[in-house]
Amino acid sequence: MEEILTVRELTRVYGKGGGVTRALDGVSLSLQPGEYVAVMGPSGSGKTTLLNCISTIDRPTAGSIVIDGQELTRLRGRALAKFRRERLGFIFQDCNLLDTLTAFENIALALSIVHAPAGGIEKRVKDTAQLLGISDCLNKYPYQMSGGQQQRCAAARAIITKPALVLADEPTGALDSRSARMLLDRLEELNRDLGTTILMVTHDAFTASCCRRVVFLQDGQIFQELRRGEEDRRNFFQKIIQVVTRMGGEMADVL
Ligand SMILES: Nc1ncnc2c1ncn2[C@@H]1O[C@H](COP(=O)(O)OP(=O)(O)OP(=O)(O)O)[C@@H](O)[C@H]1O
Ligand SMILES: [Mg+2]
């Protein structure tokens, strides 16, 4: 099958002279359509940098990123913006809702940007909000919502356009366990029922165990990969913990 995402020898170096950080150091990774993959690793291992490069927020120093046959590092300006809004969905920890718009408007905006038929927008926003348990928040502005509600609103905005690839950086980070579960269930549904490909950064072994594959980063390089295969979530969770333990103390906070 044609890969939806191919990252080859991706390197991102920050700084110059003495203060150089190799945040990513030759990372290669491919995702088939419909995969659900977690990225784990200690703080500073390059997870966010990897996601930011794939989501075109950041530019790699070297290497290649192909999404759906399109080499991202060659896209510029309007072509890049169009690709981003039509093909990608983002859920980031500081969720970037627009302060002057209500939750409803924030979510609907994603649809109007891709020119969805106006008639269906209200129902789609309401349905998605209900899925994520934020129906009561639709008339609120971001400052009137809790962090978790804002994050679920951002998740609704990311998935409502049914993007080919959803990129999520610690999407459950600010959520209590019930809201986290709700968001994870939605992501799993999105992946299973609509075949949406998801790449998600997480510190949390439970969250990672909901995915089908986990890629571990350390010092900007791939340390190991685990595939869930036919295993149930609990066994997969145990395997993830074993890798985390081998990676050492830095990741002990997930245990
Ligand atoms: N804009 C920047 N300028 C300089 N260094 C940076 C920049 N962004 C990230 N770094 C460095 O690159 C490395 C990787 O950072 P990154 O944010 O990708 O880590 P992470 O794995 O997401 O960590 P965390 O789990 O804490 O979110 C770190 O050493 C970080 O200090
Ligand atoms: Mg990060």
Short mmCIF file of C-alpha atoms and ligand atoms in Angstrom, two decimals:
data_model
loop_
_atom_site.label_atom_id
_atom_site.label_comp_id
_atom_site.label_asym_id
_atom_site.label_seq_id
_atom_site.Cartn_x
_atom_site.Cartn_y
_atom_site.Cartn_z
CA MET A 1 0.00 0.00 0.00
CA GLU A 2 1.12 3.55 -0.70
CA GLU A 3 2.51 5.17 2.44
CA ILE A 4 0.67 8.23 3.72
CA LEU A 5 3.70 9.60 5.55
CA THR A 6 7.35 8.95 4.85
CA VAL A 7 10.01 10.68 6.92
CA ARG A 8 13.58 10.07 5.75
CA GLU A 9 16.76 10.94 7.62
CA LEU A 10 15.10 13.89 9.28
CA THR A 11 17.50 16.18 11.11
CA ARG A 12 16.71 19.39 12.95
CA VAL A 13 19.55 21.36 14.48
CA TYR A 14 18.81 24.39 16.64
CA GLY A 15 21.31 27.12 17.40
CA LYS A 16 24.74 27.94 16.05
CA GLY A 17 28.36 27.65 17.13
CA GLY A 18 28.81 26.35 20.65
CA GLY A 19 25.11 26.17 21.55
CA VAL A 20 23.93 23.63 19.02
CA THR A 21 21.16 21.12 19.80
CA ARG A 22 20.54 18.20 17.48
CA ALA A 23 16.83 17.89 18.34
CA LEU A 24 16.37 15.30 15.57
CA ASP A 25 19.27 13.30 14.27
CA GLY A 26 18.44 11.16 11.23
CA VAL A 27 14.94 9.97 12.03
CA SER A 28 13.24 7.73 9.46
CA LEU A 29 9.64 6.63 9.88
CA SER A 30 6.75 5.57 7.63
CA LEU A 31 3.04 5.36 8.26
CA GLN A 32 0.62 3.34 6.15
CA PRO A 33 -2.87 4.77 5.65
CA GLY A 34 -5.05 3.95 8.63
CA GLU A 35 -2.23 3.43 11.12
CA TYR A 36 -2.47 4.74 14.69
CA VAL A 37 1.01 5.39 16.03
CA ALA A 38 2.34 6.86 19.27
CA VAL A 39 5.68 8.57 19.76
CA MET A 40 7.17 8.28 23.23
CA GLY A 41 10.49 9.35 24.70
CA PRO A 42 12.04 11.36 27.53
CA SER A 43 11.60 15.10 27.78
CA GLY A 44 13.83 16.77 25.20
CA SER A 45 14.12 13.67 23.01
CA GLY A 46 12.69 15.46 19.96
CA LYS A 47 9.03 14.39 19.94
CA THR A 48 7.53 17.85 19.50
CA THR A 49 10.22 18.78 17.00
CA LEU A 50 9.30 15.72 14.93
CA LEU A 51 5.61 16.60 15.01
CA ASN A 52 6.25 20.26 14.26
CA CYS A 53 8.33 19.36 11.22
CA ILE A 54 5.66 16.97 9.93
CA SER A 55 2.94 19.54 10.56
CA THR A 56 5.02 22.15 8.66
CA ILE A 57 5.21 24.47 11.69
CA ASP A 58 8.96 23.96 11.77
CA ARG A 59 11.43 23.34 8.94
CA PRO A 60 13.93 20.51 9.10
CA THR A 61 17.65 21.18 8.69
CA ALA A 62 17.98 18.11 6.46
CA GLY A 63 15.96 15.15 5.31
CA SER A 64 12.65 14.63 3.60
CA ILE A 65 8.98 14.45 4.59
CA VAL A 66 6.44 13.14 2.09
CA ILE A 67 2.73 13.22 2.92
CA ASP A 68 0.33 11.69 0.43
CA GLY A 69 3.00 11.84 -2.27
CA GLN A 70 3.79 15.51 -1.63
CA GLU A 71 7.30 16.51 -0.54
CA LEU A 72 6.61 19.05 2.21
CA THR A 73 10.00 20.67 2.27
CA ARG A 74 9.34 21.90 -1.29
CA LEU A 75 6.00 23.54 -0.49
CA ARG A 76 5.97 27.26 0.18
CA GLY A 77 3.50 30.02 1.00
CA ARG A 78 -0.09 29.52 -0.14
CA ALA A 79 0.43 26.00 -1.44
CA LEU A 80 1.75 25.02 1.98
CA ALA A 81 -1.16 26.68 3.81
CA LYS A 82 -3.68 24.98 1.53
CA PHE A 83 -2.08 21.58 2.01
CA ARG A 84 -2.02 22.07 5.76
CA ARG A 85 -5.68 23.01 6.13
CA GLU A 86 -7.03 20.45 3.68
CA ARG A 87 -4.99 17.39 4.52
CA LEU A 88 -3.88 17.75 8.14
CA GLY A 89 -5.56 18.03 11.52
CA PHE A 90 -3.73 19.22 14.62
CA ILE A 91 -4.32 18.77 18.31
CA PHE A 92 -1.66 20.58 20.30
CA GLN A 93 -1.25 21.10 23.98
CA ASP A 94 -1.58 24.87 23.87
CA CYS A 95 -4.57 24.43 21.70
CA ASN A 96 -4.63 27.78 19.91
CA LEU A 97 -8.34 28.44 19.96
CA LEU A 98 -9.21 31.93 18.78
CA ASP A 99 -10.09 34.03 21.83
CA THR A 100 -12.66 36.19 20.09
CA LEU A 101 -14.71 33.24 18.83
CA THR A 102 -17.00 30.91 20.75
CA ALA A 103 -16.34 27.18 20.84
CA PHE A 104 -18.99 26.71 18.16
CA GLU A 105 -17.36 29.31 15.94
CA ASN A 106 -13.89 27.93 16.53
CA ILE A 107 -15.00 24.46 15.44
CA ALA A 108 -17.13 25.73 12.54
CA LEU A 109 -14.25 27.80 11.27
CA ALA A 110 -12.31 24.67 10.38
CA LEU A 111 -15.20 23.63 8.13
CA SER A 112 -15.73 26.99 6.48
CA ILE A 113 -12.02 27.24 5.69
CA VAL A 114 -12.26 24.06 3.64
CA HIS A 115 -15.49 25.34 2.01
CA ALA A 116 -17.82 22.75 3.49
CA PRO A 117 -21.47 23.28 2.46
CA ALA A 118 -22.88 25.91 4.84
CA GLY A 119 -26.14 24.04 5.36
CA GLY A 120 -24.51 21.09 7.09
CA ILE A 121 -22.11 22.96 9.33
CA GLU A 122 -24.32 23.43 12.40
CA LYS A 123 -25.24 19.76 12.59
CA ARG A 124 -21.68 18.60 12.07
CA VAL A 125 -20.39 20.93 14.81
CA LYS A 126 -23.10 19.80 17.22
CA ASP A 127 -22.53 16.12 16.48
CA THR A 128 -18.78 16.41 16.95
CA ALA A 129 -19.21 18.44 20.15
CA GLN A 130 -21.51 15.78 21.52
CA LEU A 131 -18.99 13.06 20.73
CA LEU A 132 -16.39 14.90 22.77
CA GLY A 133 -18.74 15.87 25.60
CA ILE A 134 -18.58 19.63 25.08
CA SER A 135 -22.14 20.33 23.90
CA ASP A 136 -22.67 22.63 26.89
CA CYS A 137 -19.65 24.73 25.98
CA LEU A 138 -20.55 25.64 22.42
CA ASN A 139 -21.62 29.19 23.28
CA LYS A 140 -18.65 29.86 25.53
CA TYR A 141 -15.48 31.73 24.70
CA PRO A 142 -12.15 30.00 25.36
CA TYR A 143 -11.52 32.01 28.58
CA GLN A 144 -14.86 30.73 29.92
CA MET A 145 -13.84 27.09 29.44
CA SER A 146 -11.56 24.85 31.49
CA GLY A 147 -8.24 23.71 30.01
CA GLY A 148 -9.68 20.27 29.31
CA GLN A 149 -12.76 21.68 27.61
CA GLN A 150 -10.57 23.90 25.47
CA GLN A 151 -8.49 20.91 24.50
CA ARG A 152 -11.53 18.87 23.53
CA CYS A 153 -12.76 21.85 21.53
CA ALA A 154 -9.42 21.90 19.72
CA ALA A 155 -9.77 18.17 19.13
CA ALA A 156 -13.25 18.68 17.67
CA ARG A 157 -11.85 21.33 15.37
CA ALA A 158 -9.05 19.01 14.27
CA ILE A 159 -11.20 16.01 13.45
CA ILE A 160 -14.33 17.66 12.05
CA THR A 161 -12.80 18.06 8.59
CA LYS A 162 -11.91 14.34 8.53
CA PRO A 163 -8.28 15.00 7.63
CA ALA A 164 -6.06 12.34 6.06
CA LEU A 165 -3.53 12.66 8.86
CA VAL A 166 -4.15 13.82 12.43
CA LEU A 167 -1.10 15.02 14.36
CA ALA A 168 -1.49 15.25 18.11
CA ASP A 169 1.06 16.45 20.67
CA GLU A 170 0.16 15.30 24.18
CA PRO A 171 -3.56 15.59 23.38
CA THR A 172 -4.58 14.18 26.75
CA GLY A 173 -1.94 16.10 28.72
CA ALA A 174 -4.27 18.66 30.28
CA LEU A 175 -7.23 16.33 30.73
CA ASP A 176 -8.54 14.48 33.77
CA SER A 177 -8.70 10.73 33.28
CA ARG A 178 -12.37 10.69 32.24
CA SER A 179 -11.97 13.40 29.60
CA ALA A 180 -8.74 11.79 28.44
CA ARG A 181 -10.57 8.50 28.00
CA MET A 182 -13.30 10.26 26.03
CA LEU A 183 -10.82 11.87 23.68
CA LEU A 184 -8.90 8.61 23.24
CA ASP A 185 -12.14 6.77 22.46
CA ARG A 186 -12.96 9.35 19.78
CA LEU A 187 -9.50 9.10 18.27
CA GLU A 188 -9.77 5.33 18.24
CA GLU A 189 -13.17 5.57 16.52
CA LEU A 190 -11.86 8.05 14.02
CA ASN A 191 -9.04 5.66 13.23
CA ARG A 192 -11.15 2.49 13.15
CA ASP A 193 -14.33 3.76 11.48
CA LEU A 194 -12.99 6.41 9.12
CA GLY A 195 -9.51 5.01 8.60
CA THR A 196 -7.90 8.29 9.70
CA THR A 197 -4.16 7.98 10.17
CA ILE A 198 -3.05 9.32 13.56
CA LEU A 199 0.41 10.16 14.86
CA MET A 200 0.33 11.09 18.52
CA VAL A 201 3.04 12.17 20.94
CA THR A 202 2.47 11.07 24.51
CA HIS A 203 4.28 10.67 27.81
CA ASP A 204 1.65 8.32 29.01
CA ALA A 205 2.03 4.55 28.62
CA PHE A 206 -1.71 3.97 28.92
CA THR A 207 -2.42 6.41 26.11
CA ALA A 208 0.31 4.83 23.98
CA SER A 209 -1.17 1.39 24.59
CA CYS A 210 -4.36 2.47 22.80
CA CYS A 211 -2.31 2.80 19.59
CA ARG A 212 -1.25 0.02 17.25
CA ARG A 213 2.44 0.90 17.21
CA VAL A 214 4.77 2.89 19.44
CA VAL A 215 7.96 4.58 18.28
CA PHE A 216 10.44 5.48 21.04
CA LEU A 217 12.75 8.45 20.57
CA GLN A 218 15.90 9.13 22.52
CA ASP A 219 18.32 11.99 21.90
CA GLY A 220 16.71 12.73 18.54
CA GLN A 221 17.01 9.18 17.26
CA ILE A 222 14.70 6.20 17.08
CA PHE A 223 15.50 3.95 20.00
CA GLN A 224 12.98 1.21 19.33
CA GLU A 225 9.58 0.40 17.82
CA LEU A 226 6.84 -1.81 19.21
CA ARG A 227 3.87 -3.19 17.28
CA ARG A 228 0.74 -4.30 19.04
CA GLY A 229 -0.17 -7.03 16.54
CA GLU A 230 -2.86 -9.34 17.91
CA GLU A 231 -2.06 -8.49 21.49
CA ASP A 232 -4.65 -6.97 23.78
CA ARG A 233 -4.12 -3.50 25.22
CA ARG A 234 -3.03 -4.74 28.66
CA ASN A 235 -0.20 -6.90 27.34
CA PHE A 236 0.86 -4.12 25.00
CA PHE A 237 0.91 -1.74 27.96
CA GLN A 238 3.27 -4.12 29.81
CA LYS A 239 5.61 -4.23 26.81
CA ILE A 240 5.64 -0.44 26.61
CA ILE A 241 6.51 -0.24 30.30
CA GLN A 242 9.40 -2.65 29.74
CA VAL A 243 10.89 -0.41 27.05
CA VAL A 244 10.34 2.68 29.17
CA THR A 245 12.18 0.96 32.03
CA ARG A 246 15.08 0.06 29.74
CA MET A 247 15.25 3.65 28.53
CA GLY A 248 16.05 4.56 32.08
CA GLY A 249 15.25 7.02 34.76
CA GLU A 250 14.37 9.96 32.57
CA MET A 251 11.11 8.34 31.60
CA ALA A 252 10.25 7.07 35.06
CA ASP A 253 7.52 9.69 35.34
CA VAL A 254 5.21 7.58 33.17
CA LEU A 255 5.34 4.60 35.52
N1 LIG B 1 13.31 26.62 19.13
C1 LIG B 1 14.29 25.94 19.75
N2 LIG B 1 15.51 26.48 19.90
C2 LIG B 1 16.51 25.80 20.50
N3 LIG B 1 16.37 24.54 20.98
C3 LIG B 1 15.18 23.95 20.85
C4 LIG B 1 14.07 24.61 20.23
N4 LIG B 1 13.02 23.77 20.25
C5 LIG B 1 13.43 22.65 20.86
N5 LIG B 1 14.73 22.75 21.21
C6 LIG B 1 15.55 21.69 21.88
O1 LIG B 1 15.44 20.52 21.11
C7 LIG B 1 15.35 19.36 21.94
C8 LIG B 1 14.08 18.60 21.61
O2 LIG B 1 12.95 19.36 22.02
P1 LIG B 1 11.46 18.86 21.87
O3 LIG B 1 10.56 19.99 22.21
O4 LIG B 1 11.30 18.24 20.52
O5 LIG B 1 11.41 17.71 22.98
P2 LIG B 1 10.18 16.80 23.45
O6 LIG B 1 10.61 15.38 23.24
O7 LIG B 1 8.93 17.24 22.81
O8 LIG B 1 10.15 17.08 25.02
P3 LIG B 1 8.89 17.21 26.04
O9 LIG B 1 8.53 15.79 26.37
O10 LIG B 1 9.49 17.90 27.22
O11 LIG B 1 7.79 17.96 25.38
C9 LIG B 1 15.42 19.90 23.37
O12 LIG B 1 16.74 19.76 23.81
C10 LIG B 1 15.03 21.34 23.24
O13 LIG B 1 15.65 22.11 24.25
MG MG B 2 7.10 18.12 23.54
#
